[in-house]
Amino acid sequence: MNHPHVLLVSQHAYGHLNPTIELAKNLRRAGARVTIATTVSGFNNKLKSLPFFHDISCVSFSDGHDDDINPDKIPGYFQDLERVGSESLACVIQSLSESGNQVTLLVYTLFIPWAAVVARELNVPSAILVIQTVTYFSIYNHFCNSRDGIAVVNKDIETSISLQLPGMPLLKCSDFPTYLLPTDPTFSEMISLCQEHLKFLEEEPNLRVLVNTMDDLEPDSIKSIKNAVILGPLVPSSFSDNVGSYFRWLDSKPENSVIYVSFGSKAVLSKAQKEEIYMD
């Protein structure tokens, strides 16, 4: 039997790599051949240290900053990533094909739409993996879509703006991803990147959107995405092995009294902040 070969292309950040690896495990369990591709620096400094199935292959592509541990902090990095990464990724796909491992589907994470362009040029179907919540994806869309996006209609974004999404309370500026606000130093670059990605998705005739969520978590947000494929939550199986104890603990608390907070892999908390969290 000729199994499909899925190439998962991820940025080097843990927030991209972790769900990509969990998707790779699920695809492998389903019988697909799977290869994970990330930048050279991400491969050397992060991917090698993460646990996953031994029969999942890993490859790297260059972003022009192979020796930098945190290249995304370099001004103009995402332009380098697209320019160098497009050529390097194309070589990876061609090399896999020549070795008898032809890619039948390319899946890429957020903010690297050029990966889909590479796939299209090589006649490989592609799909985007939305690693964050669908609600976040909806916020990106409302900010950056080419028709009536907030950043398109209002060149000067004010910190007093709010956003109403289906099934959600009114979202204020403090609820938005920080890099969508002009107070963030990466604002201009990230807005441009989001606009580029959303424009590509708007023009994609065979759009496939893989969402890392569940029906019960974001039913209204999911309905707003065309051709959404629900495959989440993409978390390690060790978490779900203890799901019974989690539910027992939650059931012991008063209704609506528990808040889940994720600081992300790039957050740096001071000792005082950690102590305050523990006290709460």
Coordinates of C-alpha atoms in Angstrom, one line a residue:
M1 CA 0.0 0.0 0.0
N2 CA 1.4 3.4 -1.0
H3 CA 0.9 5.6 2.1
P4 CA 0.6 9.4 1.8
H5 CA 3.7 11.5 2.7
V6 CA 2.9 14.7 4.7
L7 CA 5.5 17.4 5.0
L8 CA 4.9 19.6 8.0
V9 CA 6.7 23.0 7.7
S10 CA 7.0 24.9 10.9
Q11 CA 8.6 28.0 12.2
H12 CA 11.3 27.5 14.8
A13 CA 9.4 28.8 17.8
Y14 CA 8.2 26.2 20.4
G15 CA 4.6 27.5 20.0
H16 CA 4.8 26.3 16.3
L17 CA 6.9 23.2 16.8
N18 CA 4.9 21.6 19.7
P19 CA 1.5 21.4 17.9
T20 CA 3.3 20.4 14.7
I21 CA 4.9 17.5 16.4
E22 CA 1.6 16.4 18.0
L23 CA 0.0 16.5 14.5
A24 CA 2.9 14.5 13.2
K25 CA 2.2 11.8 15.8
N26 CA -1.5 11.7 15.0
L27 CA -0.8 11.4 11.2
R28 CA 1.8 8.7 11.9
R29 CA -0.7 6.7 14.0
A30 CA -3.1 6.9 11.1
G31 CA -0.5 5.3 8.8
A32 CA 0.9 8.3 6.9
R33 CA 4.6 8.9 6.3
V34 CA 5.5 12.2 8.0
T35 CA 8.4 14.6 7.7
I36 CA 8.9 17.7 9.9
A37 CA 10.8 20.6 8.4
T38 CA 12.0 23.7 10.3
T39 CA 14.8 26.2 10.0
V40 CA 18.4 25.1 10.5
S41 CA 18.7 27.0 13.8
G42 CA 15.4 25.6 15.0
F43 CA 16.4 22.1 14.1
N44 CA 19.7 22.3 15.9
N45 CA 18.6 24.3 18.9
K46 CA 15.0 23.0 19.5
L47 CA 13.7 20.2 17.4
K48 CA 16.5 17.8 18.3
S49 CA 15.6 18.1 22.0
L50 CA 11.9 17.5 21.7
P51 CA 10.5 14.0 22.1
F52 CA 8.5 12.4 19.3
F53 CA 8.1 9.1 17.5
H54 CA 11.4 7.6 16.1
D55 CA 9.8 6.9 12.7
I56 CA 9.0 10.6 12.0
S57 CA 11.6 12.1 9.8
C58 CA 13.1 15.6 10.3
V59 CA 14.8 17.9 7.8
S60 CA 15.9 21.5 7.9
F61 CA 15.8 24.4 5.5
S62 CA 17.8 27.6 5.6
D63 CA 16.4 31.0 6.5
G64 CA 19.8 32.8 6.0
H65 CA 20.4 32.9 9.7
D66 CA 21.6 29.3 10.4
D67 CA 23.9 30.2 13.3
D68 CA 21.5 32.6 15.1
I69 CA 19.6 31.2 18.1
N70 CA 16.9 33.9 18.0
P71 CA 16.9 35.1 14.4
D72 CA 13.3 36.5 14.6
K73 CA 14.6 39.3 16.7
I74 CA 16.8 40.5 13.8
P75 CA 15.2 43.4 11.8
G76 CA 13.9 42.2 8.5
Y77 CA 14.1 38.6 9.5
F78 CA 10.7 37.5 8.0
Q79 CA 11.8 38.9 4.6
D80 CA 15.0 36.8 4.8
L81 CA 12.9 33.8 5.9
E82 CA 10.7 34.1 2.8
R83 CA 13.5 34.9 0.4
V84 CA 16.0 32.3 1.5
G85 CA 13.5 29.8 2.9
S86 CA 11.4 29.6 -0.3
E87 CA 14.4 28.4 -2.3
S88 CA 15.8 26.1 0.4
L89 CA 12.4 24.5 1.0
A90 CA 11.9 23.9 -2.7
C91 CA 15.2 22.1 -2.7
V92 CA 14.1 19.9 0.3
I93 CA 10.9 18.9 -1.4
Q94 CA 12.7 18.1 -4.7
S95 CA 15.4 16.1 -2.8
L96 CA 12.7 14.1 -1.0
S97 CA 11.0 13.3 -4.3
E98 CA 14.3 12.2 -5.9
S99 CA 14.9 9.8 -3.0
G100 CA 11.5 8.1 -3.5
N101 CA 9.7 10.1 -0.8
Q102 CA 7.5 12.3 -2.9
V103 CA 5.5 14.8 -0.8
T104 CA 1.7 14.4 -1.3
L105 CA 0.6 17.1 1.1
L106 CA 2.4 20.1 2.6
V107 CA 1.1 21.5 5.9
Y108 CA 2.5 24.9 7.1
T109 CA 2.0 26.9 10.3
L110 CA 1.0 30.6 10.6
F111 CA 2.8 33.5 9.0
I112 CA 4.8 31.5 6.4
P113 CA 2.4 31.7 3.4
W114 CA 5.4 31.4 1.1
A115 CA 5.5 27.7 2.0
A116 CA 2.2 27.3 0.2
V117 CA 3.5 29.2 -2.8
V118 CA 6.4 26.8 -3.0
A119 CA 4.0 23.9 -2.8
R120 CA 1.8 25.3 -5.5
E121 CA 4.8 25.8 -7.8
L122 CA 5.8 22.2 -7.3
N123 CA 2.2 20.9 -7.8
V124 CA 1.9 19.8 -4.1
P125 CA -1.5 20.3 -2.3
S126 CA -1.1 22.4 0.9
A127 CA -3.1 23.3 4.0
I128 CA -2.5 25.8 6.8
L129 CA -2.3 24.6 10.4
V130 CA -3.8 27.2 12.8
I131 CA -1.7 26.5 15.9
Q132 CA -3.5 29.1 18.0
T133 CA -7.2 29.3 18.9
V134 CA -9.7 29.9 16.1
T135 CA -10.7 33.1 17.9
Y136 CA -7.2 34.4 17.5
F137 CA -7.3 33.6 13.8
S138 CA -10.6 35.5 13.6
I139 CA -8.9 38.5 15.2
Y140 CA -6.1 38.4 12.7
N141 CA -8.7 38.3 9.9
H142 CA -10.7 41.3 11.3
F143 CA -7.5 43.3 11.6
C144 CA -5.8 42.4 8.3
N145 CA -8.3 41.1 5.7
S146 CA -8.0 43.1 2.4
R147 CA -11.7 44.2 2.3
D148 CA -12.5 45.8 5.7
G149 CA -9.7 44.9 8.0
I150 CA -9.1 47.3 10.9
A151 CA -5.5 47.9 9.8
V152 CA -6.6 48.5 6.2
V153 CA -9.4 50.9 6.9
N154 CA -7.7 52.7 9.8
K155 CA -4.1 53.4 9.2
D156 CA -3.8 54.9 12.7
I157 CA -5.0 52.2 15.1
E158 CA -6.1 53.6 18.4
T159 CA -5.8 51.8 21.7
S160 CA -9.5 52.5 22.4
I161 CA -10.8 50.2 19.6
S162 CA -12.9 47.1 20.4
L163 CA -14.0 44.1 18.5
Q164 CA -17.1 42.0 18.6
L165 CA -16.8 38.4 17.4
P166 CA -19.6 35.8 17.2
G167 CA -20.2 34.1 20.5
M168 CA -17.6 36.2 22.3
P169 CA -17.8 39.1 24.8
L170 CA -16.7 42.5 23.5
L171 CA -12.9 42.3 23.0
K172 CA -10.9 45.4 24.0
C173 CA -7.3 46.3 23.0
S174 CA -5.9 44.5 26.0
D175 CA -7.4 41.3 24.6
F176 CA -5.6 41.5 21.2
P177 CA -2.3 39.9 20.3
T178 CA 0.2 42.6 21.3
Y179 CA 2.0 42.7 18.0
L180 CA -1.3 43.9 16.3
L181 CA -1.0 47.1 18.2
P182 CA 1.2 50.1 17.3
T183 CA 2.8 50.1 20.7
D184 CA 4.6 46.9 19.9
P185 CA 8.0 47.3 18.2
T186 CA 7.2 44.5 15.7
F187 CA 3.8 46.1 14.8
S188 CA 4.6 47.2 11.2
E189 CA 6.3 44.0 10.3
M190 CA 3.7 41.7 11.8
I191 CA 0.7 43.7 10.3
S192 CA 2.4 43.4 6.9
L193 CA 3.0 39.7 7.4
C194 CA -0.6 39.1 8.5
Q195 CA -2.0 41.0 5.6
E196 CA 0.2 39.1 3.2
H197 CA -0.9 35.7 4.6
L198 CA -4.6 36.6 4.7
K199 CA -4.5 37.9 1.1
F200 CA -2.9 34.6 0.0
L201 CA -5.7 32.7 1.8
E202 CA -8.4 34.9 0.3
E203 CA -7.1 34.1 -3.2
E204 CA -6.5 30.3 -2.6
P205 CA -9.1 28.4 -4.6
N206 CA -8.6 25.1 -2.7
L207 CA -8.2 26.5 0.8
R208 CA -7.8 23.9 3.6
V209 CA -7.6 25.2 7.1
L210 CA -6.6 22.8 9.9
V211 CA -7.7 24.1 13.3
N212 CA -6.2 23.2 16.6
T213 CA -9.4 23.3 18.6
M214 CA -12.6 21.4 19.5
D215 CA -16.3 22.0 18.5
D216 CA -17.3 22.7 22.1
L217 CA -14.6 25.2 22.7
E218 CA -15.2 27.7 19.8
P219 CA -18.3 26.7 17.9
D220 CA -19.1 30.1 16.6
S221 CA -15.6 30.9 15.6
I222 CA -15.2 27.6 13.7
K223 CA -18.3 28.3 11.7
S224 CA -16.7 31.6 10.4
I225 CA -13.8 29.7 8.7
K226 CA -14.4 28.2 5.3
N227 CA -13.3 24.6 4.8
A228 CA -12.2 24.2 8.5
V229 CA -10.9 20.8 9.5
I230 CA -11.0 20.3 13.3
L231 CA -8.1 18.2 14.6
G232 CA -7.4 19.5 18.1
P233 CA -6.5 19.9 20.7
L234 CA -3.0 19.0 19.7
V235 CA -1.5 18.2 23.1
P236 CA 0.8 15.4 24.3
S237 CA -1.0 12.1 25.0
S238 CA 0.5 12.2 28.5
F239 CA -1.9 15.1 29.2
S240 CA -5.0 13.2 28.1
D241 CA -3.9 10.2 30.1
N242 CA -4.6 12.2 33.3
V243 CA -7.7 13.9 32.0
G244 CA -9.8 12.1 34.7
S245 CA -7.9 13.7 37.5
Y246 CA -8.1 17.1 35.9
F247 CA -11.9 16.9 35.6
R248 CA -12.2 15.7 39.2
W249 CA -10.2 18.7 40.4
L250 CA -12.2 21.1 38.2
D251 CA -15.5 19.6 39.4
S252 CA -14.4 20.2 43.0
K253 CA -14.3 24.0 42.3
P254 CA -17.2 26.4 42.2
E255 CA -18.6 27.1 38.7
N256 CA -16.7 29.7 36.7
S257 CA -14.0 30.0 39.4
V258 CA -11.1 28.6 37.5
I259 CA -9.0 30.6 35.0
Y260 CA -6.5 29.0 32.6
V261 CA -3.6 31.2 31.5
S262 CA -0.9 30.4 29.0
F263 CA 2.0 32.8 29.0
G264 CA 3.7 31.3 25.9
S265 CA 7.2 30.0 25.4
K266 CA 8.7 33.5 25.1
A267 CA 7.4 35.0 28.3
V268 CA 10.0 35.8 30.9
L269 CA 8.5 36.2 34.4
S270 CA 10.4 37.8 37.3
K271 CA 10.6 36.1 40.7
A272 CA 8.1 38.5 42.2
Q273 CA 5.6 37.8 39.3
K274 CA 6.0 34.0 39.8
E275 CA 5.4 34.4 43.6
E276 CA 2.3 36.5 42.9
I277 CA 0.9 33.9 40.6
Y278 CA 1.6 31.1 43.2
M279 CA -0.2 33.2 45.9
D280 CA -3.2 33.6 43.7

